[in-house]
PDB file of C-alpha atoms and ligand atoms in Angstrom:
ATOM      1  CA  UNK A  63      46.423 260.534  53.646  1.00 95.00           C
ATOM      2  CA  UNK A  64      48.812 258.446  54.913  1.00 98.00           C
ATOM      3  CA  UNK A  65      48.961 254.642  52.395  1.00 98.00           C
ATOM      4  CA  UNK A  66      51.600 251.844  52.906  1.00 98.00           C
ATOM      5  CA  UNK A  67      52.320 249.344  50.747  1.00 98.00           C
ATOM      6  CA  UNK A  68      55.444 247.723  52.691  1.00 97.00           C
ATOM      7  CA  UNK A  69      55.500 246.734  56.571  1.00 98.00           C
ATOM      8  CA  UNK A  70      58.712 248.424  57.756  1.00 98.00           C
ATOM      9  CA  UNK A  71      57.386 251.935  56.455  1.00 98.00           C
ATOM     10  CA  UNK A  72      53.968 251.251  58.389  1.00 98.00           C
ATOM     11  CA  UNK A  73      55.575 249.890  61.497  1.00 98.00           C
ATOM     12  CA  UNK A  74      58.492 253.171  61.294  1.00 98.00           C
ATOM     13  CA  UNK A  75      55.807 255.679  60.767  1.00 98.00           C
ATOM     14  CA  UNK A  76      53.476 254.130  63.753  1.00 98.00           C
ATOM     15  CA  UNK A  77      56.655 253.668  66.301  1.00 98.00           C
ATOM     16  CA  UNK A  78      56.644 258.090  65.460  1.00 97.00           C
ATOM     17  CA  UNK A  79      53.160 258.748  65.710  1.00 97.00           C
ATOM     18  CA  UNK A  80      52.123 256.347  68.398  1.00 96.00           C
ATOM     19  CA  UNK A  81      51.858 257.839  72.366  1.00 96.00           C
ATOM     20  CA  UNK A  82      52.347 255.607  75.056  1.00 94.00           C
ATOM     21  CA  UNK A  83      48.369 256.329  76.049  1.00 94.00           C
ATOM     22  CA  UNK A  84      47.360 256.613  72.160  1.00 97.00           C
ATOM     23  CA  UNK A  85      45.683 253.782  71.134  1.00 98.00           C
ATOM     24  CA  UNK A  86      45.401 251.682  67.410  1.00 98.00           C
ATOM     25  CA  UNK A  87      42.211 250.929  66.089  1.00 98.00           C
ATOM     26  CA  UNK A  88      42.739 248.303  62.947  1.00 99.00           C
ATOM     27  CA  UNK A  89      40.031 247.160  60.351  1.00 99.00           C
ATOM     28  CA  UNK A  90      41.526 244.469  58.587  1.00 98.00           C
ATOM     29  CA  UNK A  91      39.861 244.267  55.092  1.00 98.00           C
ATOM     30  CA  UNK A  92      40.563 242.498  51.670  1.00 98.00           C
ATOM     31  CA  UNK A  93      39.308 245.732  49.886  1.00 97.00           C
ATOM     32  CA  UNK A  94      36.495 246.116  47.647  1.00 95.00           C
ATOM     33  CA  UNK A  95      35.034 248.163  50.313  1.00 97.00           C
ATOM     34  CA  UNK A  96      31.320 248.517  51.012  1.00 96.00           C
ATOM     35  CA  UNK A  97      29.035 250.049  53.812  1.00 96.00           C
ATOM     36  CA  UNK A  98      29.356 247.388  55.872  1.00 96.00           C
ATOM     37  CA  UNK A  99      33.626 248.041  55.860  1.00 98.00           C
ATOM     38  CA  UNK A 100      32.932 251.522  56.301  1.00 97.00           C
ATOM     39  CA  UNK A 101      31.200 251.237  59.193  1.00 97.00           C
ATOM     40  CA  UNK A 102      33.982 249.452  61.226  1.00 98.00           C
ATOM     41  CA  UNK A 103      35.920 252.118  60.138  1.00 98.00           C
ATOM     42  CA  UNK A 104      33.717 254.986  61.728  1.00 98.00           C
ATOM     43  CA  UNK A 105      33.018 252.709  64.828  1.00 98.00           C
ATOM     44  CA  UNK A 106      37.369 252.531  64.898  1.00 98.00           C
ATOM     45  CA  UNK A 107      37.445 256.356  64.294  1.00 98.00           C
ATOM     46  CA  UNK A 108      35.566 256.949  66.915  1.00 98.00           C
ATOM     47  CA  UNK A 109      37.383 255.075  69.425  1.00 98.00           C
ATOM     48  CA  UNK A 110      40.768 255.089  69.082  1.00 98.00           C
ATOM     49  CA  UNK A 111      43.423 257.667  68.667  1.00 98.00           C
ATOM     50  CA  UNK A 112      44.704 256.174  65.326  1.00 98.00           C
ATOM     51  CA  UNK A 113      43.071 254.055  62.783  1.00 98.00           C
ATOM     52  CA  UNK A 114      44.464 251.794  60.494  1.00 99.00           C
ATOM     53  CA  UNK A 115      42.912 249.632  57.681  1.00 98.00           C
ATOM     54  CA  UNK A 116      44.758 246.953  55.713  1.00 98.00           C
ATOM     55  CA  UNK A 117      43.340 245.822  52.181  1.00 98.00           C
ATOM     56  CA  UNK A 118      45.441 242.866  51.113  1.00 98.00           C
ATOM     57  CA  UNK A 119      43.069 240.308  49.371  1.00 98.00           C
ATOM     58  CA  UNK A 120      44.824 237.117  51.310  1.00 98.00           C
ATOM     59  CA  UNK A 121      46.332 234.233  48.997  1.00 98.00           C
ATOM     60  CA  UNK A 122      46.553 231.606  51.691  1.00 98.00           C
ATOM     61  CA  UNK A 123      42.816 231.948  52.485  1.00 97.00           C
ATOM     62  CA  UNK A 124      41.877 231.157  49.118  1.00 96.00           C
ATOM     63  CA  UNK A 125      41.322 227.278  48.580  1.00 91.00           C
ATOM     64  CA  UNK A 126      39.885 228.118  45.433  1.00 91.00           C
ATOM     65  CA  UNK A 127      41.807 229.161  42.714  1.00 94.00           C
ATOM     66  CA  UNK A 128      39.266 231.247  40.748  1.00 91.00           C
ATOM     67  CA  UNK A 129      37.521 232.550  43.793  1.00 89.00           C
ATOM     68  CA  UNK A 130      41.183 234.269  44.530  1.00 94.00           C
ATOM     69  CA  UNK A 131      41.427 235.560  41.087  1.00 94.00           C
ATOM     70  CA  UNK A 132      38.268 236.691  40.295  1.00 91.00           C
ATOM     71  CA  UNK A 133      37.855 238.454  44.104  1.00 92.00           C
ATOM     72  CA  UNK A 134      37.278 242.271  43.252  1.00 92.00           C
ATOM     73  CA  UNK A 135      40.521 244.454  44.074  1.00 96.00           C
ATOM     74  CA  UNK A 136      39.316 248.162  43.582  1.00 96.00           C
ATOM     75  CA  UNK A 137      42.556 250.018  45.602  1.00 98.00           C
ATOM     76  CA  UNK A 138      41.821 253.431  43.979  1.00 98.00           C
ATOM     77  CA  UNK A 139      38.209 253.336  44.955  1.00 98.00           C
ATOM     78  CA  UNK A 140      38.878 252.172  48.227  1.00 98.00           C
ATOM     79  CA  UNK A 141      41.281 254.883  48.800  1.00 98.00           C
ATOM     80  CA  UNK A 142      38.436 257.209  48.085  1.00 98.00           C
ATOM     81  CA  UNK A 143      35.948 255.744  50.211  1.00 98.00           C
ATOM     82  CA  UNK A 144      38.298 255.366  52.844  1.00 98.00           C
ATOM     83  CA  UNK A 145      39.285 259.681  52.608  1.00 98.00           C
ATOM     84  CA  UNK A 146      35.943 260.150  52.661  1.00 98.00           C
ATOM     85  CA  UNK A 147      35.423 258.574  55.816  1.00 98.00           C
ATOM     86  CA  UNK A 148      38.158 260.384  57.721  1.00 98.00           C
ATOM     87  CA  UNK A 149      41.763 261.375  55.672  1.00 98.00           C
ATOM     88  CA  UNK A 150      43.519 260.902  59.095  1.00 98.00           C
ATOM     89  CA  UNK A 151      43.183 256.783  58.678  1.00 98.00           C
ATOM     90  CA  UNK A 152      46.104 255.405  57.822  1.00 98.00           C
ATOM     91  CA  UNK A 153      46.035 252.603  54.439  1.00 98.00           C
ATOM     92  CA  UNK A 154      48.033 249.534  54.717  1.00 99.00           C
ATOM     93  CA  UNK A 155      48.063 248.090  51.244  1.00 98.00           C
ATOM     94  CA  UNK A 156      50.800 245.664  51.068  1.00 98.00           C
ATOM     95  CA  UNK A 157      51.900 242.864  47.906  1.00 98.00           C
ATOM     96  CA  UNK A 158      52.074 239.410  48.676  1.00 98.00           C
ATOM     97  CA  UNK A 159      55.874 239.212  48.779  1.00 98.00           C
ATOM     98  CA  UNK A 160      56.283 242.259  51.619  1.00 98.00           C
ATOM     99  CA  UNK A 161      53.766 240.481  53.620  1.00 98.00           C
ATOM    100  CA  UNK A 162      54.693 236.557  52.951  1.00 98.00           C
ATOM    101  CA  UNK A 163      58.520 237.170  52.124  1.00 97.00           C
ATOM    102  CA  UNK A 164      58.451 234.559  49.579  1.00 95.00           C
ATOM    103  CA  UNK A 165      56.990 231.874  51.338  1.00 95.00           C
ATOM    104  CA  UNK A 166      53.590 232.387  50.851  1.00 97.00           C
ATOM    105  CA  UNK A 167      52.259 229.751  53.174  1.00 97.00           C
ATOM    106  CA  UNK A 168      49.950 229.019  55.838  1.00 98.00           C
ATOM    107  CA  UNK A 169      50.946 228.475  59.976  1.00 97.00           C
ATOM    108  CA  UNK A 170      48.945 225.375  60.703  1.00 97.00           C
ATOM    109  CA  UNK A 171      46.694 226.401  64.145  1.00 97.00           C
ATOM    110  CA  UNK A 172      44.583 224.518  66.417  1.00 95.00           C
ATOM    111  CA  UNK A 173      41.621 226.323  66.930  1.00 97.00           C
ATOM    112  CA  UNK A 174      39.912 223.548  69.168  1.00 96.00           C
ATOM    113  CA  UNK A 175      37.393 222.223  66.596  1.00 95.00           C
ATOM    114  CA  UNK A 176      35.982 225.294  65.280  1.00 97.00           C
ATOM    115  CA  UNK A 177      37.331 225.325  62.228  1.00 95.00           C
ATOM    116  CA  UNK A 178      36.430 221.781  61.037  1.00 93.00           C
ATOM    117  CA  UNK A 179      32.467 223.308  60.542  1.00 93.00           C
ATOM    118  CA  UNK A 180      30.710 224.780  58.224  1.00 97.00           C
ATOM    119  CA  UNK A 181      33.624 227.079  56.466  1.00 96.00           C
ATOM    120  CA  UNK A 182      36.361 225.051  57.328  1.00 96.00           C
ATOM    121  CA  UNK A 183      34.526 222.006  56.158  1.00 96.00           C
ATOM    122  CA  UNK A 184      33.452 223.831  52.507  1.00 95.00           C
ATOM    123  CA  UNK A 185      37.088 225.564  52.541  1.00 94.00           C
ATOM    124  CA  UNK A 186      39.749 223.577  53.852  1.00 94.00           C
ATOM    125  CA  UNK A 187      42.577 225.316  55.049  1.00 96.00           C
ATOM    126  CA  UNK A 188      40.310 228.756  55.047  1.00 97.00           C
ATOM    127  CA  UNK A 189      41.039 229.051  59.060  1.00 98.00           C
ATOM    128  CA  UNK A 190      44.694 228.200  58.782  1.00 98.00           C
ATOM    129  CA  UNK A 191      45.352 230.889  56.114  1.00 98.00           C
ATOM    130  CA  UNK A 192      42.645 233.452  58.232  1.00 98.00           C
ATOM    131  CA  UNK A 193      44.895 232.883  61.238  1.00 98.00           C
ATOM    132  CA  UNK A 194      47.696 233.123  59.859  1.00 98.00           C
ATOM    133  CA  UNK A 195      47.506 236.690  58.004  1.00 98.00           C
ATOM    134  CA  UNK A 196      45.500 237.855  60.592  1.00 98.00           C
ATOM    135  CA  UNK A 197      48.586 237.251  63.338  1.00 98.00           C
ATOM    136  CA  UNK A 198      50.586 238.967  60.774  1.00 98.00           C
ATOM    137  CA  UNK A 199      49.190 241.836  60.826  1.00 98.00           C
ATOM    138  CA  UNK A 200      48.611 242.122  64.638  1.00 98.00           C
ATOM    139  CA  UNK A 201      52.356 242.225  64.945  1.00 98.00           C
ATOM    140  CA  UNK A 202      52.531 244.532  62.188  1.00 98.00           C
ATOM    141  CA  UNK A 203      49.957 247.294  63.431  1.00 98.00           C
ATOM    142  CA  UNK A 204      49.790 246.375  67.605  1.00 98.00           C
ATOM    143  CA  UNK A 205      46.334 247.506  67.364  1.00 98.00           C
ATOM    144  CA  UNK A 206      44.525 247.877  71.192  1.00 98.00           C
ATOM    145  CA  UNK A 207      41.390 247.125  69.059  1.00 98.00           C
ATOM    146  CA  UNK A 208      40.402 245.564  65.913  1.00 99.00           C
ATOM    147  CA  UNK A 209      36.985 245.269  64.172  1.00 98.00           C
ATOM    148  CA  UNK A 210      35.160 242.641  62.839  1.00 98.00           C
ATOM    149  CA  UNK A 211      32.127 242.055  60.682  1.00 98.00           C
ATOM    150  CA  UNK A 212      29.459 239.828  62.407  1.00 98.00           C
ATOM    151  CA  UNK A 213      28.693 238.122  59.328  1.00 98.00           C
ATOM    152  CA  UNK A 214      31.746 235.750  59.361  1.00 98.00           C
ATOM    153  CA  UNK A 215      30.641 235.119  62.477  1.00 98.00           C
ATOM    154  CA  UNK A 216      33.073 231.803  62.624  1.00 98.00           C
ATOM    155  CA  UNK A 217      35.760 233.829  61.615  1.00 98.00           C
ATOM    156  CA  UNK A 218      35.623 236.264  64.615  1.00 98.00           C
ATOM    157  CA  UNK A 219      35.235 232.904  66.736  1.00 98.00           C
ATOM    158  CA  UNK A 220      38.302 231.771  65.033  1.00 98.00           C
ATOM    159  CA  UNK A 221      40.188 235.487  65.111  1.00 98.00           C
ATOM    160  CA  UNK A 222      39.067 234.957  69.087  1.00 98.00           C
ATOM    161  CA  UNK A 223      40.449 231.621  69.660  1.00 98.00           C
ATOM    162  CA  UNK A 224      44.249 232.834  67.976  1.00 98.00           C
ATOM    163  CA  UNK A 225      43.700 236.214  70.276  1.00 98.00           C
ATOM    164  CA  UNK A 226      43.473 233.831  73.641  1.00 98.00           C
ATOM    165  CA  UNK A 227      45.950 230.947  72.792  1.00 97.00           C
ATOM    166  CA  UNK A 228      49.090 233.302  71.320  1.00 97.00           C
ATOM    167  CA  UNK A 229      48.069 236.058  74.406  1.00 97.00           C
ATOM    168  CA  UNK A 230      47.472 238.883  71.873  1.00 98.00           C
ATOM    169  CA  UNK A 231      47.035 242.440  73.705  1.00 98.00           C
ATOM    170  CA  UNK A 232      44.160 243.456  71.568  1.00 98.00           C
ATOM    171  CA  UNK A 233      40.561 242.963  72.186  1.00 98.00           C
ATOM    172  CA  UNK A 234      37.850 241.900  68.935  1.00 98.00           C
ATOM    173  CA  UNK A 235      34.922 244.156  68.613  1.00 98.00           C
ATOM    174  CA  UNK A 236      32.355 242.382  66.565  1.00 98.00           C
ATOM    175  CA  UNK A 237      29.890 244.886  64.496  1.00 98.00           C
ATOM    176  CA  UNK A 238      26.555 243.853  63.048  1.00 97.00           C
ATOM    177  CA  UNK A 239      25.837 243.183  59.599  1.00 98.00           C
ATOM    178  CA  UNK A 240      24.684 245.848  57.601  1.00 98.00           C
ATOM    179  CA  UNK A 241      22.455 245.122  54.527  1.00 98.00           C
ATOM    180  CA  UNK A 242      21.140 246.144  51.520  1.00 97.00           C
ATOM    181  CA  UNK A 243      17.647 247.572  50.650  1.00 97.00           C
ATOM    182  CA  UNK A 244      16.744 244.120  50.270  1.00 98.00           C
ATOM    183  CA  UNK A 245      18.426 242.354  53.376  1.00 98.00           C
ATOM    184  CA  UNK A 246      21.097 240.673  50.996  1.00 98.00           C
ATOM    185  CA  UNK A 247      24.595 241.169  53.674  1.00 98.00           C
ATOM    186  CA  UNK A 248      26.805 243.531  52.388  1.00 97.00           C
ATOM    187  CA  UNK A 249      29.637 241.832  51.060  1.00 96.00           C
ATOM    188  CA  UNK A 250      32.593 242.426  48.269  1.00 92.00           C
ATOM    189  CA  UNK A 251      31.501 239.597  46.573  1.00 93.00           C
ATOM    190  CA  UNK A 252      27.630 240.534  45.912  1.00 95.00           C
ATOM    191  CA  UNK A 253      29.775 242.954  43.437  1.00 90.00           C
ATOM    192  CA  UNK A 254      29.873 239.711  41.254  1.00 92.00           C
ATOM    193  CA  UNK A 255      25.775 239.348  40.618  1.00 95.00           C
ATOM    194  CA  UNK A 256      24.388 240.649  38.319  1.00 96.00           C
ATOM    195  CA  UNK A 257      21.402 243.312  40.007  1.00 96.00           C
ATOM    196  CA  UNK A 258      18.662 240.182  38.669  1.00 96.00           C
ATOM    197  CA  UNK A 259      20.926 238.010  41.029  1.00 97.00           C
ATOM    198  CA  UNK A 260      21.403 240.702  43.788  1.00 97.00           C
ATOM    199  CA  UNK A 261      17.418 241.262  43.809  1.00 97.00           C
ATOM    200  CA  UNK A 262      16.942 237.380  43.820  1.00 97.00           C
ATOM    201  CA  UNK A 263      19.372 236.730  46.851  1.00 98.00           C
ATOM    202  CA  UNK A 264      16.705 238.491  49.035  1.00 98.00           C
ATOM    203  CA  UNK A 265      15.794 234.370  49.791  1.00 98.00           C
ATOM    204  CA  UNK A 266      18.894 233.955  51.923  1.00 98.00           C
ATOM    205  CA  UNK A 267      18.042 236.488  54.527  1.00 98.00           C
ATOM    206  CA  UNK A 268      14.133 235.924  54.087  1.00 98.00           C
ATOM    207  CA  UNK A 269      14.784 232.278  55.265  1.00 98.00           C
ATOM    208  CA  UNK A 270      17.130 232.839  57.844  1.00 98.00           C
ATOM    209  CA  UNK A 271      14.468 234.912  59.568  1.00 98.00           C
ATOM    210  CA  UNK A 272      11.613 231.854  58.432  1.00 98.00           C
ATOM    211  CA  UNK A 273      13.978 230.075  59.772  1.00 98.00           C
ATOM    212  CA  UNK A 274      14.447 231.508  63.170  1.00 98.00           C
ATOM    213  CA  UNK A 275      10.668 231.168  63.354  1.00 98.00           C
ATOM    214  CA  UNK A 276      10.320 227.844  62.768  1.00 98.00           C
ATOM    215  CA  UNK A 277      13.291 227.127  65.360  1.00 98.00           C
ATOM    216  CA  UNK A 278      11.143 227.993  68.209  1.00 97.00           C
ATOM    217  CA  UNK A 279       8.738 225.636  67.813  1.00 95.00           C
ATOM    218  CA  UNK A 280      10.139 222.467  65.857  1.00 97.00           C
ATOM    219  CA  UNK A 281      13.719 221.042  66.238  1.00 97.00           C
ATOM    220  CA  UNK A 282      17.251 221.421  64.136  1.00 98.00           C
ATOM    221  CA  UNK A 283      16.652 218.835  62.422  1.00 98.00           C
ATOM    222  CA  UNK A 284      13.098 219.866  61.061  1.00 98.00           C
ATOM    223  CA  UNK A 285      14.360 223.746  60.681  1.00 98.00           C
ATOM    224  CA  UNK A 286      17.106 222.572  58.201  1.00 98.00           C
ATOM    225  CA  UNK A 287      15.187 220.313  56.336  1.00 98.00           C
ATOM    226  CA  UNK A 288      12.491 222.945  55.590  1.00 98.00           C
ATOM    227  CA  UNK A 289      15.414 225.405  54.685  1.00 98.00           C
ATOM    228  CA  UNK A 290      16.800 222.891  52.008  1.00 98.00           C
ATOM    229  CA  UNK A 291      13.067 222.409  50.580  1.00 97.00           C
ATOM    230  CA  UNK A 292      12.885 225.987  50.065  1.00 97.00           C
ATOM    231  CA  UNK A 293      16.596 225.858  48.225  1.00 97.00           C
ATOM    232  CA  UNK A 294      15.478 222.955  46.478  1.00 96.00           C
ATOM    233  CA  UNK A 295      12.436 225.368  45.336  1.00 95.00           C
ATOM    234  CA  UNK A 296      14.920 228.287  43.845  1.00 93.00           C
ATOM    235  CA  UNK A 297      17.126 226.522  41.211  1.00 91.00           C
ATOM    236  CA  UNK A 298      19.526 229.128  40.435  1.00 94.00           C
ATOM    237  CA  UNK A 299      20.898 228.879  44.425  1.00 97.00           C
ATOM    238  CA  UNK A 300      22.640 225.898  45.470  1.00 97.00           C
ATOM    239  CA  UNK A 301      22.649 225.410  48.813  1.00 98.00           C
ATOM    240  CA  UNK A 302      25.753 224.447  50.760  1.00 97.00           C
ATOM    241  CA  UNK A 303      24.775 224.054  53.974  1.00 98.00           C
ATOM    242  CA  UNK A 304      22.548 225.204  56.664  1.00 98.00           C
ATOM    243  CA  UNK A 305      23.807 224.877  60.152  1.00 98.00           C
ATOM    244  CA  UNK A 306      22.066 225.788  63.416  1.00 98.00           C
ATOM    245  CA  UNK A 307      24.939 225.527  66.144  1.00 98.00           C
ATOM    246  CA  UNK A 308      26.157 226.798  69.563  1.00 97.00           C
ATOM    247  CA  UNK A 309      27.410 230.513  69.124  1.00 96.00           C
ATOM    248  CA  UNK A 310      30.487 228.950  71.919  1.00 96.00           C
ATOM    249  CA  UNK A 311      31.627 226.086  70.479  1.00 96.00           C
ATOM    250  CA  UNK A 312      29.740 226.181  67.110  1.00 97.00           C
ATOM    251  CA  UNK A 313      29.053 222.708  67.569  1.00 96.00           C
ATOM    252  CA  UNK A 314      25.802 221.562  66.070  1.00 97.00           C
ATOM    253  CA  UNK A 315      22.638 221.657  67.708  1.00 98.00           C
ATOM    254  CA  UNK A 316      21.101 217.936  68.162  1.00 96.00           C
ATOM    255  CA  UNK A 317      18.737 218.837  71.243  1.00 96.00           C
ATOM    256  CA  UNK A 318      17.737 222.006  72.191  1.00 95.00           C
ATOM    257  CA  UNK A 319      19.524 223.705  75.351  1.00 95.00           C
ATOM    258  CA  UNK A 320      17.686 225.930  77.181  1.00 93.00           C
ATOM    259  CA  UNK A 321      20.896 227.316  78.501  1.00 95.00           C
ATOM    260  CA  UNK A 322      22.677 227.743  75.242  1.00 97.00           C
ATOM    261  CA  UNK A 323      22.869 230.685  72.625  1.00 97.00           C
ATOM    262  CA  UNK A 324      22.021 229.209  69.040  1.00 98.00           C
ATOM    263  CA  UNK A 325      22.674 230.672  65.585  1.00 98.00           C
ATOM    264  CA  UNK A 326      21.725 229.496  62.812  1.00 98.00           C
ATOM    265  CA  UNK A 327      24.399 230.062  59.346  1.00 98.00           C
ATOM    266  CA  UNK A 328      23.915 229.301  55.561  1.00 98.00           C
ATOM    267  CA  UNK A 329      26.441 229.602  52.851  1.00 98.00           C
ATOM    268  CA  UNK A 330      24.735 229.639  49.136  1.00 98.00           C
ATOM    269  CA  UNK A 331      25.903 230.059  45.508  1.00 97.00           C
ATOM    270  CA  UNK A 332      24.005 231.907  43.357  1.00 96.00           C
ATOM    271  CA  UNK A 333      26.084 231.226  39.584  1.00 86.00           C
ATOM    272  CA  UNK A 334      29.447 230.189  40.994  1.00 89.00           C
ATOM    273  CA  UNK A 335      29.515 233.120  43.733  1.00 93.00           C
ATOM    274  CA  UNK A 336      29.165 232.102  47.162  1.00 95.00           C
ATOM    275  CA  UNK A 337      27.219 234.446  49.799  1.00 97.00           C
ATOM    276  CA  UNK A 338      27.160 233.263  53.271  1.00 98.00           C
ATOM    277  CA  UNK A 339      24.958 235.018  56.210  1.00 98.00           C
ATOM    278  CA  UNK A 340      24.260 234.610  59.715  1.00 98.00           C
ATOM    279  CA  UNK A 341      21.626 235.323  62.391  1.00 98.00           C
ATOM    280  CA  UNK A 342      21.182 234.834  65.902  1.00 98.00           C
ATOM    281  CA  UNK A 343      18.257 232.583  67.127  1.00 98.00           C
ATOM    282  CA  UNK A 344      18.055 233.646  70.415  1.00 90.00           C
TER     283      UNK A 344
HETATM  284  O1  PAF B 464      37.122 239.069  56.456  1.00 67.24           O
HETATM  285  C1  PAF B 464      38.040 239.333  55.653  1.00 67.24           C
HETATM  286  O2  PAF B 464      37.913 240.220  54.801  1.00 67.24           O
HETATM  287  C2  PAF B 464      39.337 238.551  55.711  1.00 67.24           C
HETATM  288  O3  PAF B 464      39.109 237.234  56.061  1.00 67.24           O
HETATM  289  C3  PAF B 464      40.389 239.197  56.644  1.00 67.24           C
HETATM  290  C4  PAF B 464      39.929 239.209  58.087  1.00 67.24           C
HETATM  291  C5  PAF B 464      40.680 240.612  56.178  1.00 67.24           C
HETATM  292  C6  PAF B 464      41.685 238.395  56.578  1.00 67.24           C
HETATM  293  O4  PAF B 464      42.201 238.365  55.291  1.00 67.24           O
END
């Protein structure tokens, strides 16, 4: 298996191995890999000549301070996971200093209003610091493809937005959430619950779908206020917010549109770990 931990070695090896009609598949990842990780690696695999996956847990993302330290880095493990998947994908593991050079700051970006919602609102400067390492490593890798989880749903807006404005040559391929036995999303940090917590998180994705329910019949308005009653029923969840907006523009829905695609999103903390999910209302 090819691993990197240093740009210039990555971007040496892939200027040898690269073919003018070869094309770079790249799964950006901050590591603590699960299922759903693995399978925008396979989907990658599958269609492109070379795939590459970065694990670099991402400083400037981080507006909390003990979210950033306590975020699970398992590099060994992944490493595993990864061979297991396919030994030909290359593993771009860089440190913060071969990546940020010292100044380990965020590019400020306008992404045209979607990142003052939801996650931008609960994380400021999230979007700035997503943009920004994400850019990096498009110039690092020049992937013809990279893969996204549907789950940050915002983020792949976001990811999209930088794509068009800075005229990227790579196109986002969003893959669906996978989930657990119990419909909790995969993500690293359900790796922080404890399996009492992981069994009780079912609620998120059992509302979502209540929720998607209720949205055909009543309005926003009513839909969110019957998803903060049922937080407001589960003390050990704190609900941050509940949002049903346009998939586009992500702008909140105040009157239905028959013409518009809704989704409706929820971020949640279950003992100082914060889950978010998604689902699509149309
Ligand atoms: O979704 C993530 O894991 C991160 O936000 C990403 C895209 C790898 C950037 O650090």
């Amino acid at each position: 298996m090819q691993i990197f931990d240093g740009k210039t070695a990555l971007m040496d090896y892939l200027r040898s191995v690269k073919t003018t009609d070869s094309s770079i598949g790249f799964v950006p990842t901050m590591g603590a890999l699960h299922k759903g990780h693995q399978s925008l690696m396979k989907q990658s695999v599958q269609e492109n000549d070379i795939t590459v996956v970065s694990i670099f847990v991402n400083p400037t993302q981080f507006n909390n301070p003990e979210d950033l330290e306590k975020y699970p880095r398992t590099l060994d493990e992944d490493i595993i996971k990864i061979s297991q998947i396919n030994p030909d994908i290359i593993v771009f593991a860089p440190t913060v200093d071969d990546i940020y050079e010292g100044k380990t700051l965020s590019q400020s970006f306008d992404f045209e209003g979607l990142e003052n919602k939801m996650e931008g609102k609960f994380r400021p400067g999230h979007f700035d610091g997503v943009g920004t390492i994400v850019k990096l490593l498009f110039e690092i890798v020049q992937p013809a493809r990279a893969y996204f989880g549907e789950k940050d749903f915002q983020q792949v807006q976001i990811v999209k937005k930088m794509v068009e404005k800075n005229h990227l040559p790579v196109t986002i391929i969003v893959c669906p959430i996978l989930r657990e036995t119990n419909n909790l999303a995969m993500s690293s940090r359900n790796e922080r619950l404890t399996l009492q917590q992981r069994n009780d998180a079912a609620i998120i994705y059992k509302t979502l779908k209540e929720a998607k329910n209720k949205f055909t019949n009543t309005s926003a308005q009513k839909t969110a206020q019957w998803v903060k009653n049922e937080f407001d029923k589960h003390r050990q969840f704190t609900l941050e917010y509940f949002e049903i907006a346009d998939e586009d523009t992500l702008s909140t829905c105040i009157r239905k549109n028959k013409n518009k695609k809704y989704r409706a999103f929820i971020a949640v903390f279950i003992n100082n770990v914060r889950l978010i999910d998604t689902i699509s209302l149309n």
